[in-house]
């Protein structure tokens, strides 16, 4: 049986412009590989519509999970939740709530400012993670025990 496909989308205007190298995408790629997903290099795109296009392209290419990082805050350019929500067939609010709660529990009160969403697009689970390394690490620990099960459930696999 081949590994399930995964994809990573990095929403960062500055990283997409080459101002600096993204440090969060590789963390997420490693995490997905540890869980047995086949995943390529992160797609690094400007925030907003390009995020939605990258998620849609990953799903169209067969990704069963798409994890995004960045663009979930309050600045005017933070548009990842809107780009994601426009694609969702169904939301899975408990995942996003748990990610915010984990950040707060880790001593980061500003984690409640993340507007990230999670849900299903076709046969894929899509989850928005914050753009900071710490926020990504906290979010991945929330996902570790549930992600494979959730991805299987999206298509009705037995559990």
Tab-separated table of C-alpha atoms in Angstrom:
chain	number	residue	atom	x	y	z
A	1	UNK	CA	0.000	0.000	0.000
A	2	UNK	CA	1.421	3.385	-0.936
A	3	UNK	CA	1.661	6.248	1.506
A	4	UNK	CA	-1.099	8.810	1.640
A	5	UNK	CA	-0.182	12.090	-0.008
A	6	UNK	CA	0.242	15.230	2.052
A	7	UNK	CA	1.024	18.826	1.163
A	8	UNK	CA	2.295	21.923	2.935
A	9	UNK	CA	1.378	25.485	2.017
A	10	UNK	CA	3.342	28.377	3.533
A	11	UNK	CA	1.516	31.723	3.478
A	12	UNK	CA	4.177	34.401	3.728
A	13	UNK	CA	4.452	37.526	1.637
A	14	UNK	CA	8.085	38.033	2.668
A	15	UNK	CA	9.226	34.422	2.224
A	16	UNK	CA	7.442	34.247	-1.151
A	17	UNK	CA	9.309	37.422	-2.188
A	18	UNK	CA	12.652	35.943	-1.111
A	19	UNK	CA	13.175	38.390	1.770
A	20	UNK	CA	13.916	35.431	4.054
A	21	UNK	CA	13.748	31.667	3.968
A	22	UNK	CA	10.701	30.079	5.554
A	23	UNK	CA	11.508	27.948	8.604
A	24	UNK	CA	8.061	26.511	9.340
A	25	UNK	CA	7.325	24.556	6.161
A	26	UNK	CA	10.224	22.119	6.627
A	27	UNK	CA	9.048	21.386	10.193
A	28	UNK	CA	5.632	20.425	8.863
A	29	UNK	CA	7.073	18.333	6.018
A	30	UNK	CA	9.181	16.361	8.530
A	31	UNK	CA	6.156	15.868	10.773
A	32	UNK	CA	4.025	14.514	7.911
A	33	UNK	CA	6.844	12.201	6.815
A	34	UNK	CA	7.132	10.874	10.399
A	35	UNK	CA	3.436	9.969	10.226
A	36	UNK	CA	3.967	8.111	6.950
A	37	UNK	CA	2.664	10.673	4.453
A	38	UNK	CA	4.363	11.180	1.094
A	39	UNK	CA	5.011	14.921	0.864
A	40	UNK	CA	7.071	17.175	-1.369
A	41	UNK	CA	8.605	20.557	-0.719
A	42	UNK	CA	6.352	23.227	0.778
A	43	UNK	CA	4.582	25.611	-1.583
A	44	UNK	CA	5.617	29.099	-0.426
A	45	UNK	CA	3.064	31.643	-1.626
A	46	UNK	CA	1.925	35.183	-0.795
A	47	UNK	CA	-1.041	35.371	1.546
A	48	UNK	CA	-4.587	35.652	0.232
A	49	UNK	CA	-5.839	34.150	-3.018
A	50	UNK	CA	-2.560	32.311	-3.769
A	51	UNK	CA	-3.084	30.289	-0.571
A	52	UNK	CA	-6.487	29.115	-1.770
A	53	UNK	CA	-5.053	28.289	-5.187
A	54	UNK	CA	-2.212	26.267	-3.607
A	55	UNK	CA	-4.617	24.342	-1.355
A	56	UNK	CA	-6.932	23.616	-4.299
A	57	UNK	CA	-3.989	22.473	-6.443
A	58	UNK	CA	-2.741	20.141	-3.691
A	59	UNK	CA	-6.194	18.603	-3.271
A	60	UNK	CA	-6.585	18.239	-7.056
A	61	UNK	CA	-3.201	16.470	-7.149
A	62	UNK	CA	-4.438	13.908	-4.613
A	63	UNK	CA	-3.299	15.252	-1.242
A	64	UNK	CA	-5.303	13.726	1.584
A	65	UNK	CA	-4.011	16.274	4.088
A	66	UNK	CA	-2.947	19.879	3.508
A	67	UNK	CA	-1.346	21.753	6.386
A	68	UNK	CA	-0.874	25.493	6.006
A	69	UNK	CA	1.266	27.829	8.063
A	70	UNK	CA	1.001	31.582	8.322
A	71	UNK	CA	-1.561	34.206	7.515
A	72	UNK	CA	-3.855	33.441	10.452
A	73	UNK	CA	-3.343	36.586	12.523
A	74	UNK	CA	-4.962	40.000	12.592
A	75	UNK	CA	-2.845	42.016	10.158
A	76	UNK	CA	-4.577	43.257	6.999
A	77	UNK	CA	-2.642	40.757	4.846
A	78	UNK	CA	-3.510	37.725	7.018
A	79	UNK	CA	-6.108	36.081	4.764
A	80	UNK	CA	-5.392	32.343	5.087
A	81	UNK	CA	-8.603	31.508	7.008
A	82	UNK	CA	-10.734	33.272	4.413
A	83	UNK	CA	-8.938	31.566	1.512
A	84	UNK	CA	-9.325	28.209	3.252
A	85	UNK	CA	-12.944	28.637	4.350
A	86	UNK	CA	-14.004	29.436	0.771
A	87	UNK	CA	-12.878	25.923	-0.238
A	88	UNK	CA	-14.300	23.930	2.676
A	89	UNK	CA	-17.095	21.422	2.235
A	90	UNK	CA	-17.299	20.997	6.024
A	91	UNK	CA	-15.545	22.670	8.944
A	92	UNK	CA	-13.917	20.711	11.775
A	93	UNK	CA	-13.843	23.446	14.421
A	94	UNK	CA	-12.524	21.261	17.244
A	95	UNK	CA	-9.121	20.959	15.590
A	96	UNK	CA	-8.594	24.730	15.305
A	97	UNK	CA	-9.917	25.232	18.837
A	98	UNK	CA	-7.515	22.603	20.195
A	99	UNK	CA	-4.562	24.237	18.414
A	100	UNK	CA	-5.386	27.623	19.954
A	101	UNK	CA	-5.864	26.024	23.387
A	102	UNK	CA	-2.517	24.236	23.151
A	103	UNK	CA	-0.789	27.534	22.443
A	104	UNK	CA	-2.380	29.154	25.465
A	105	UNK	CA	-1.485	26.126	27.621
A	106	UNK	CA	2.124	26.451	26.403
A	107	UNK	CA	2.200	29.961	27.862
A	108	UNK	CA	1.431	31.970	24.731
A	109	UNK	CA	-1.679	34.043	25.532
A	110	UNK	CA	-1.651	35.573	22.036
A	111	UNK	CA	-2.443	32.112	20.587
A	112	UNK	CA	-6.114	33.073	20.945
A	113	UNK	CA	-5.550	35.675	18.204
A	114	UNK	CA	-4.996	32.956	15.592
A	115	UNK	CA	-7.987	32.743	13.279
A	116	UNK	CA	-6.955	29.432	11.728
A	117	UNK	CA	-9.647	27.030	10.565
A	118	UNK	CA	-9.766	23.319	9.802
A	119	UNK	CA	-12.058	21.328	7.593
A	120	UNK	CA	-12.634	19.005	4.691
A	121	UNK	CA	-12.102	19.842	1.025
A	122	UNK	CA	-13.163	16.890	-1.097
A	123	UNK	CA	-11.218	13.886	0.234
A	124	UNK	CA	-8.652	16.050	2.063
A	125	UNK	CA	-8.357	17.430	5.561
A	126	UNK	CA	-7.039	21.010	5.571
A	127	UNK	CA	-5.673	22.605	8.745
A	128	UNK	CA	-4.345	26.153	9.189
A	129	UNK	CA	-1.418	26.457	11.604
A	130	UNK	CA	0.051	29.731	12.898
A	131	UNK	CA	3.103	31.189	11.188
A	132	UNK	CA	5.529	31.100	14.123
A	133	UNK	CA	7.838	28.155	14.754
A	134	UNK	CA	6.467	27.794	18.279
A	135	UNK	CA	2.877	27.939	17.056
A	136	UNK	CA	3.612	25.315	14.426
A	137	UNK	CA	5.289	23.022	16.971
A	138	UNK	CA	2.352	23.369	19.395
A	139	UNK	CA	-0.125	22.733	16.580
A	140	UNK	CA	1.698	19.655	15.327
A	141	UNK	CA	1.614	18.137	18.805
A	142	UNK	CA	-2.184	18.578	18.778
A	143	UNK	CA	-2.345	16.873	15.380
A	144	UNK	CA	0.071	14.017	16.142
A	145	UNK	CA	-2.426	11.667	17.859
A	146	UNK	CA	-5.407	12.457	15.616
A	147	UNK	CA	-4.226	13.281	12.097
A	148	UNK	CA	-3.989	9.819	10.493
A	149	UNK	CA	-7.335	8.797	12.010
A	150	UNK	CA	-8.988	12.029	10.859
A	151	UNK	CA	-7.638	11.677	7.317
A	152	UNK	CA	-8.925	8.094	7.135
A	153	UNK	CA	-12.319	9.162	8.451
A	154	UNK	CA	-12.745	11.816	5.753
A	155	UNK	CA	-13.280	9.048	3.198
A	156	UNK	CA	-15.171	6.745	5.582
A	157	UNK	CA	-12.400	4.258	6.309
A	158	UNK	CA	-12.954	1.870	9.188
A	159	UNK	CA	-11.415	2.716	12.524
